[in-house]
PDB file of C-alpha atoms in Angstrom:
ATOM      1  CA  MET A  29     -54.537  -8.343 -30.078  1.00  0.00           C
ATOM      2  CA  GLU A  30     -52.961  -5.928 -27.848  1.00  0.00           C
ATOM      3  CA  LYS A  31     -51.055  -3.198 -28.699  1.00  0.00           C
ATOM      4  CA  PHE A  32     -47.521  -2.217 -28.463  1.00  0.00           C
ATOM      5  CA  SER A  33     -45.166   0.511 -29.770  1.00  0.00           C
ATOM      6  CA  ALA A  34     -42.664   0.031 -32.363  1.00  0.00           C
ATOM      7  CA  ARG A  35     -39.647  -0.171 -30.243  1.00  0.00           C
ATOM      8  CA  GLN A  36     -41.495  -2.665 -28.150  1.00  0.00           C
ATOM      9  CA  ILE A  37     -42.162  -4.474 -30.620  1.00  0.00           C
ATOM     10  CA  GLU A  38     -38.000  -3.980 -32.632  1.00  0.00           C
ATOM     11  CA  ILE A  39     -36.965  -4.416 -28.325  1.00  0.00           C
ATOM     12  CA  MET A  40     -38.877  -7.975 -28.708  1.00  0.00           C
ATOM     13  CA  GLU A  41     -38.029  -8.815 -32.269  1.00  0.00           C
ATOM     14  CA  ALA A  42     -33.816  -8.182 -30.903  1.00  0.00           C
ATOM     15  CA  ALA A  43     -35.052 -10.712 -27.899  1.00  0.00           C
ATOM     16  CA  THR A  44     -36.165 -13.229 -29.741  1.00  0.00           C
ATOM     17  CA  ASN A  45     -33.139 -14.079 -32.252  1.00  0.00           C
ATOM     18  CA  ARG A  46     -30.913 -13.600 -29.055  1.00  0.00           C
ATOM     19  CA  ILE A  47     -33.077 -16.486 -27.571  1.00  0.00           C
ATOM     20  CA  ASP A  48     -33.112 -17.855 -30.731  1.00  0.00           C
ATOM     21  CA  GLU A  49     -29.225 -18.010 -31.034  1.00  0.00           C
ATOM     22  CA  TYR A  50     -27.630 -17.960 -27.707  1.00  0.00           C
ATOM     23  CA  GLY A  51     -30.367 -19.353 -25.494  1.00  0.00           C
ATOM     24  CA  ILE A  52     -32.392 -18.177 -22.902  1.00  0.00           C
ATOM     25  CA  GLN A  53     -30.175 -17.759 -20.725  1.00  0.00           C
ATOM     26  CA  ASN A  54     -27.846 -15.298 -22.697  1.00  0.00           C
ATOM     27  CA  LEU A  55     -30.776 -13.369 -22.710  1.00  0.00           C
ATOM     28  CA  THR A  56     -29.933 -10.057 -20.133  1.00  0.00           C
ATOM     29  CA  ILE A  57     -31.321  -6.345 -20.151  1.00  0.00           C
ATOM     30  CA  LYS A  58     -27.502  -5.768 -20.915  1.00  0.00           C
ATOM     31  CA  ASN A  59     -27.341  -7.731 -23.702  1.00  0.00           C
ATOM     32  CA  LEU A  60     -30.705  -6.790 -25.033  1.00  0.00           C
ATOM     33  CA  ALA A  61     -29.499  -2.746 -25.055  1.00  0.00           C
ATOM     34  CA  ALA A  62     -26.344  -3.395 -26.438  1.00  0.00           C
ATOM     35  CA  ASP A  63     -28.293  -4.520 -29.625  1.00  0.00           C
ATOM     36  CA  VAL A  64     -31.097  -2.396 -30.292  1.00  0.00           C
ATOM     37  CA  ASP A  65     -28.600   0.331 -29.334  1.00  0.00           C
ATOM     38  CA  LEU A  66     -29.840   2.037 -25.912  1.00  0.00           C
ATOM     39  CA  SER A  67     -28.686   2.289 -22.187  1.00  0.00           C
ATOM     40  CA  GLU A  68     -29.508   0.234 -19.463  1.00  0.00           C
ATOM     41  CA  PRO A  69     -31.841   2.783 -17.883  1.00  0.00           C
ATOM     42  CA  ALA A  70     -33.991   3.669 -21.776  1.00  0.00           C
ATOM     43  CA  LEU A  71     -34.517   0.252 -22.318  1.00  0.00           C
ATOM     44  CA  TYR A  72     -36.718   0.483 -18.660  1.00  0.00           C
ATOM     45  CA  ARG A  73     -38.733   2.896 -19.698  1.00  0.00           C
ATOM     46  CA  HIS A  74     -40.140   0.057 -21.831  1.00  0.00           C
ATOM     47  CA  PHE A  75     -40.077  -2.852 -19.942  1.00  0.00           C
ATOM     48  CA  ALA A  76     -39.970  -3.381 -16.948  1.00  0.00           C
ATOM     49  CA  GLY A  77     -37.315  -7.217 -16.872  1.00  0.00           C
ATOM     50  CA  LYS A  78     -36.639  -9.778 -18.507  1.00  0.00           C
ATOM     51  CA  ASN A  79     -39.830 -11.379 -17.593  1.00  0.00           C
ATOM     52  CA  GLU A  80     -42.074  -8.571 -18.849  1.00  0.00           C
ATOM     53  CA  ILE A  81     -40.680  -9.010 -21.800  1.00  0.00           C
ATOM     54  CA  LEU A  82     -40.809 -12.502 -22.109  1.00  0.00           C
ATOM     55  CA  LEU A  83     -44.315 -12.258 -21.701  1.00  0.00           C
ATOM     56  CA  SER A  84     -44.876  -9.711 -23.981  1.00  0.00           C
ATOM     57  CA  LEU A  85     -43.491 -11.438 -26.411  1.00  0.00           C
ATOM     58  CA  MET A  86     -45.844 -14.913 -25.417  1.00  0.00           C
ATOM     59  CA  THR A  87     -48.577 -12.393 -25.506  1.00  0.00           C
ATOM     60  CA  TYR A  88     -47.248 -10.725 -29.662  1.00  0.00           C
ATOM     61  CA  TYR A  89     -46.534 -13.571 -31.123  1.00  0.00           C
ATOM     62  CA  THR A  90     -50.013 -15.941 -30.365  1.00  0.00           C
ATOM     63  CA  GLY A  91     -51.799 -12.882 -30.614  1.00  0.00           C
ATOM     64  CA  GLU A  92     -50.756 -13.148 -33.954  1.00  0.00           C
ATOM     65  CA  MET A  93     -51.930 -16.351 -34.795  1.00  0.00           C
ATOM     66  CA  ARG A  94     -55.060 -16.395 -33.042  1.00  0.00           C
ATOM     67  CA  SER A  95     -56.114 -13.713 -35.070  1.00  0.00           C
ATOM     68  CA  ARG A  96     -54.908 -14.748 -37.826  1.00  0.00           C
ATOM     69  CA  LEU A  97     -56.773 -18.655 -37.592  1.00  0.00           C
ATOM     70  CA  SER A  98     -59.125 -17.448 -36.158  1.00  0.00           C
ATOM     71  CA  GLN A  99     -59.841 -15.132 -39.843  1.00  0.00           C
ATOM     72  CA  ILE A 100     -58.914 -18.372 -41.444  1.00  0.00           C
ATOM     73  CA  ALA A 101     -61.635 -19.717 -40.598  1.00  0.00           C
ATOM     74  CA  SER A 102     -64.023 -17.721 -40.181  1.00  0.00           C
ATOM     75  CA  ASP A 103     -66.032 -18.964 -43.380  1.00  0.00           C
ATOM     76  CA  PRO A 104     -68.113 -22.074 -41.586  1.00  0.00           C
ATOM     77  CA  ASN A 105     -69.013 -22.977 -45.128  1.00  0.00           C
ATOM     78  CA  GLN A 106     -65.405 -24.096 -45.760  1.00  0.00           C
ATOM     79  CA  PRO A 107     -65.332 -28.009 -45.470  1.00  0.00           C
ATOM     80  CA  ALA A 108     -62.865 -29.283 -42.919  1.00  0.00           C
ATOM     81  CA  ASP A 109     -60.405 -30.963 -44.556  1.00  0.00           C
ATOM     82  CA  LYS A 110     -60.103 -27.459 -46.188  1.00  0.00           C
ATOM     83  CA  GLU A 111     -60.031 -25.333 -43.301  1.00  0.00           C
ATOM     84  CA  LEU A 112     -57.098 -27.759 -41.987  1.00  0.00           C
ATOM     85  CA  MET A 113     -54.687 -27.506 -43.769  1.00  0.00           C
ATOM     86  CA  SER A 114     -55.251 -24.114 -44.563  1.00  0.00           C
ATOM     87  CA  VAL A 115     -54.337 -23.176 -40.682  1.00  0.00           C
ATOM     88  CA  PHE A 116     -51.755 -25.720 -40.401  1.00  0.00           C
ATOM     89  CA  GLU A 117     -49.733 -24.394 -43.918  1.00  0.00           C
ATOM     90  CA  SER A 118     -50.385 -20.412 -42.283  1.00  0.00           C
ATOM     91  CA  GLN A 119     -48.672 -22.233 -38.890  1.00  0.00           C
ATOM     92  CA  TYR A 120     -46.090 -24.267 -40.784  1.00  0.00           C
ATOM     93  CA  ARG A 121     -45.809 -20.263 -43.309  1.00  0.00           C
ATOM     94  CA  ALA A 122     -44.887 -18.593 -40.128  1.00  0.00           C
ATOM     95  CA  PHE A 123     -42.803 -20.284 -38.594  1.00  0.00           C
ATOM     96  CA  ALA A 124     -40.526 -20.904 -41.977  1.00  0.00           C
ATOM     97  CA  LYS A 125     -40.303 -17.178 -41.911  1.00  0.00           C
ATOM     98  CA  ASN A 126     -39.577 -16.172 -38.926  1.00  0.00           C
ATOM     99  CA  PRO A 127     -37.327 -19.455 -37.014  1.00  0.00           C
ATOM    100  CA  ALA A 128     -36.536 -17.174 -34.422  1.00  0.00           C
ATOM    101  CA  ILE A 129     -41.072 -17.887 -33.004  1.00  0.00           C
ATOM    102  CA  VAL A 130     -40.153 -21.874 -32.185  1.00  0.00           C
ATOM    103  CA  SER A 131     -37.792 -20.747 -29.785  1.00  0.00           C
ATOM    104  CA  ILE A 132     -40.076 -18.554 -28.311  1.00  0.00           C
ATOM    105  CA  THR A 133     -43.625 -20.595 -28.958  1.00  0.00           C
ATOM    106  CA  PHE A 134     -42.269 -23.946 -27.826  1.00  0.00           C
ATOM    107  CA  SER A 135     -40.112 -22.991 -24.728  1.00  0.00           C
ATOM    108  CA  GLU A 136     -42.946 -23.894 -21.836  1.00  0.00           C
ATOM    109  CA  SER A 137     -39.717 -26.005 -19.506  1.00  0.00           C
ATOM    110  CA  ILE A 138     -37.999 -22.765 -19.196  1.00  0.00           C
ATOM    111  CA  PHE A 139     -41.008 -20.681 -18.485  1.00  0.00           C
ATOM    112  CA  HIS A 140     -42.245 -22.439 -15.446  1.00  0.00           C
ATOM    113  CA  PHE A 141     -40.068 -20.286 -13.143  1.00  0.00           C
ATOM    114  CA  ASP A 142     -42.866 -17.338 -13.668  1.00  0.00           C
ATOM    115  CA  GLU A 143     -46.374 -18.348 -12.961  1.00  0.00           C
ATOM    116  CA  ARG A 144     -47.538 -15.375 -15.357  1.00  0.00           C
ATOM    117  CA  LEU A 145     -45.636 -17.095 -18.709  1.00  0.00           C
ATOM    118  CA  SER A 146     -46.699 -20.715 -17.417  1.00  0.00           C
ATOM    119  CA  GLN A 147     -50.240 -19.442 -17.788  1.00  0.00           C
ATOM    120  CA  LYS A 148     -49.404 -17.935 -20.994  1.00  0.00           C
ATOM    121  CA  VAL A 149     -47.647 -20.996 -23.003  1.00  0.00           C
ATOM    122  CA  ALA A 150     -50.860 -23.654 -20.930  1.00  0.00           C
ATOM    123  CA  ASP A 151     -53.467 -20.929 -22.537  1.00  0.00           C
ATOM    124  CA  THR A 152     -52.314 -20.914 -26.251  1.00  0.00           C
ATOM    125  CA  MET A 153     -51.436 -24.544 -25.799  1.00  0.00           C
ATOM    126  CA  GLU A 154     -55.257 -25.166 -25.218  1.00  0.00           C
ATOM    127  CA  PHE A 155     -57.065 -22.399 -27.569  1.00  0.00           C
ATOM    128  CA  MET A 156     -55.063 -24.944 -30.629  1.00  0.00           C
ATOM    129  CA  HIS A 157     -56.189 -27.665 -28.284  1.00  0.00           C
ATOM    130  CA  ARG A 158     -59.738 -26.205 -28.751  1.00  0.00           C
ATOM    131  CA  PHE A 159     -59.367 -25.408 -32.324  1.00  0.00           C
ATOM    132  CA  VAL A 160     -58.187 -28.275 -34.172  1.00  0.00           C
ATOM    133  CA  CYS A 161     -61.064 -29.878 -31.889  1.00  0.00           C
ATOM    134  CA  ARG A 162     -63.790 -27.987 -33.266  1.00  0.00           C
ATOM    135  CA  ASN A 163     -62.776 -28.200 -36.664  1.00  0.00           C
ATOM    136  CA  ILE A 164     -62.166 -32.374 -36.350  1.00  0.00           C
ATOM    137  CA  ILE A 165     -66.017 -31.725 -35.303  1.00  0.00           C
ATOM    138  CA  LYS A 166     -67.135 -29.473 -37.975  1.00  0.00           C
ATOM    139  CA  GLY A 167     -65.672 -32.741 -39.839  1.00  0.00           C
ATOM    140  CA  GLN A 168     -67.730 -35.147 -38.629  1.00  0.00           C
ATOM    141  CA  GLU A 169     -71.129 -33.524 -38.655  1.00  0.00           C
ATOM    142  CA  THR A 170     -71.143 -32.963 -42.200  1.00  0.00           C
ATOM    143  CA  GLY A 171     -70.032 -36.737 -42.391  1.00  0.00           C
ATOM    144  CA  LEU A 172     -66.708 -35.483 -43.724  1.00  0.00           C
ATOM    145  CA  TYR A 173     -64.709 -37.249 -40.970  1.00  0.00           C
ATOM    146  CA  ASN A 174     -65.035 -41.013 -39.132  1.00  0.00           C
ATOM    147  CA  LYS A 175     -67.295 -40.243 -36.501  1.00  0.00           C
ATOM    148  CA  GLU A 176     -66.306 -43.236 -34.202  1.00  0.00           C
ATOM    149  CA  MET A 177     -63.144 -41.791 -33.177  1.00  0.00           C
ATOM    150  CA  ASP A 178     -63.209 -38.888 -29.876  1.00  0.00           C
ATOM    151  CA  ALA A 179     -62.134 -35.235 -31.602  1.00  0.00           C
ATOM    152  CA  SER A 180     -59.564 -34.329 -28.025  1.00  0.00           C
ATOM    153  CA  VAL A 181     -57.906 -37.616 -28.857  1.00  0.00           C
ATOM    154  CA  LEU A 182     -57.234 -36.300 -32.482  1.00  0.00           C
ATOM    155  CA  ALA A 183     -56.442 -32.897 -32.100  1.00  0.00           C
ATOM    156  CA  THR A 184     -53.631 -34.201 -29.913  1.00  0.00           C
ATOM    157  CA  ILE A 185     -52.524 -36.086 -32.398  1.00  0.00           C
ATOM    158  CA  ILE A 186     -52.238 -34.476 -34.992  1.00  0.00           C
ATOM    159  CA  LEU A 187     -50.647 -31.584 -33.029  1.00  0.00           C
ATOM    160  CA  GLY A 188     -48.084 -33.784 -31.387  1.00  0.00           C
ATOM    161  CA  GLY A 189     -47.147 -35.006 -35.023  1.00  0.00           C
ATOM    162  CA  THR A 190     -46.907 -30.766 -35.792  1.00  0.00           C
ATOM    163  CA  ARG A 191     -44.703 -29.940 -33.315  1.00  0.00           C
ATOM    164  CA  LEU A 192     -42.026 -33.083 -33.169  1.00  0.00           C
ATOM    165  CA  THR A 193     -42.206 -31.711 -37.384  1.00  0.00           C
ATOM    166  CA  ILE A 194     -41.151 -28.508 -36.214  1.00  0.00           C
ATOM    167  CA  ILE A 195     -38.797 -29.175 -33.259  1.00  0.00           C
ATOM    168  CA  LYS A 196     -37.000 -32.057 -35.619  1.00  0.00           C
ATOM    169  CA  TRP A 197     -37.047 -28.808 -38.317  1.00  0.00           C
ATOM    170  CA  LYS A 198     -35.552 -26.663 -36.102  1.00  0.00           C
ATOM    171  CA  GLN A 199     -32.583 -29.215 -34.760  1.00  0.00           C
ATOM    172  CA  SER A 200     -31.698 -29.564 -38.273  1.00  0.00           C
ATOM    173  CA  GLY A 201     -30.418 -26.135 -38.785  1.00  0.00           C
ATOM    174  CA  HIS A 202     -33.349 -25.272 -40.696  1.00  0.00           C
ATOM    175  CA  SER A 203     -32.352 -27.654 -43.492  1.00  0.00           C
ATOM    176  CA  THR A 204     -35.875 -28.912 -44.974  1.00  0.00           C
ATOM    177  CA  SER A 205     -39.141 -27.437 -46.009  1.00  0.00           C
ATOM    178  CA  LEU A 206     -40.827 -27.313 -43.140  1.00  0.00           C
ATOM    179  CA  VAL A 207     -44.377 -26.308 -45.328  1.00  0.00           C
ATOM    180  CA  LYS A 208     -43.253 -29.152 -47.911  1.00  0.00           C
ATOM    181  CA  ASP A 209     -43.264 -32.262 -44.199  1.00  0.00           C
ATOM    182  CA  GLY A 210     -46.200 -30.015 -42.331  1.00  0.00           C
ATOM    183  CA  LYS A 211     -48.670 -30.124 -45.778  1.00  0.00           C
ATOM    184  CA  LYS A 212     -47.081 -34.331 -45.909  1.00  0.00           C
ATOM    185  CA  LEU A 213     -48.014 -34.658 -41.879  1.00  0.00           C
ATOM    186  CA  THR A 214     -51.513 -32.658 -42.425  1.00  0.00           C
ATOM    187  CA  GLU A 215     -52.615 -34.784 -45.227  1.00  0.00           C
ATOM    188  CA  THR A 216     -51.433 -38.238 -43.606  1.00  0.00           C
ATOM    189  CA  PHE A 217     -53.435 -36.921 -40.617  1.00  0.00           C
ATOM    190  CA  LEU A 218     -56.709 -36.627 -42.595  1.00  0.00           C
ATOM    191  CA  THR A 219     -56.344 -39.771 -45.056  1.00  0.00           C
ATOM    192  CA  MET A 220     -56.359 -41.700 -41.810  1.00  0.00           C
ATOM    193  CA  ILE A 221     -59.790 -39.495 -40.196  1.00  0.00           C
ATOM    194  CA  LYS A 222     -62.054 -39.365 -43.408  1.00  0.00           C
ATOM    195  CA  ASN A 223     -64.601 -41.633 -43.891  1.00  0.00           C
ATOM    196  CA  PRO A 224     -63.670 -43.750 -46.810  1.00  0.00           C
ATOM    197  CA  THR A 225     -66.183 -42.656 -49.180  1.00  0.00           C
ATOM    198  CA  ASN A 226     -64.873 -39.000 -48.478  1.00  0.00           C
ATOM    199  CA  GLU A 227     -61.086 -39.671 -49.847  1.00  0.00           C
ATOM    200  CA  ASN A 228     -60.493 -37.413 -52.445  1.00  0.00           C
TER     201      ASN A 228
END
């Protein structure tokens, strides 16, 4: 995972909070410098500009996510359903702990103006899709999941449902339990894809 200085992390966290509270349009070097009590020239010593901050934010948060999820899935003997539950619970808890992350990781529509940002979002989405696909194939090979269902399509379904659950939670002003709602979604998904003999 790419290393950032303590000051860079402070700036990135301030940028995340500003985007979450005011929107991407309100993220300017001037506003951000005031948030972290720096002059604009001083802030430029840490980042070349706004796009560089956004790219670093994506790198920082997605790097943490990749490391965390890879650690969860590192045990080859862990049943696929337990692994999937742990993976998504970890994701939901991470978002619930730091809601501002949602504004960064789900902002692909505003990143199209920069090819590097757009590619970073695409890479992250592809990582999650491959990650869930591997879990489904693992479950199918062990007989836990129904083999008649296409792994790629199933991965798209669960990731789409996850995205909707997170967005609804954000739009509600975090008034519901994301972890509880997310767990219910994952349990329902597993019920759908498990072989009848492996319902437990």
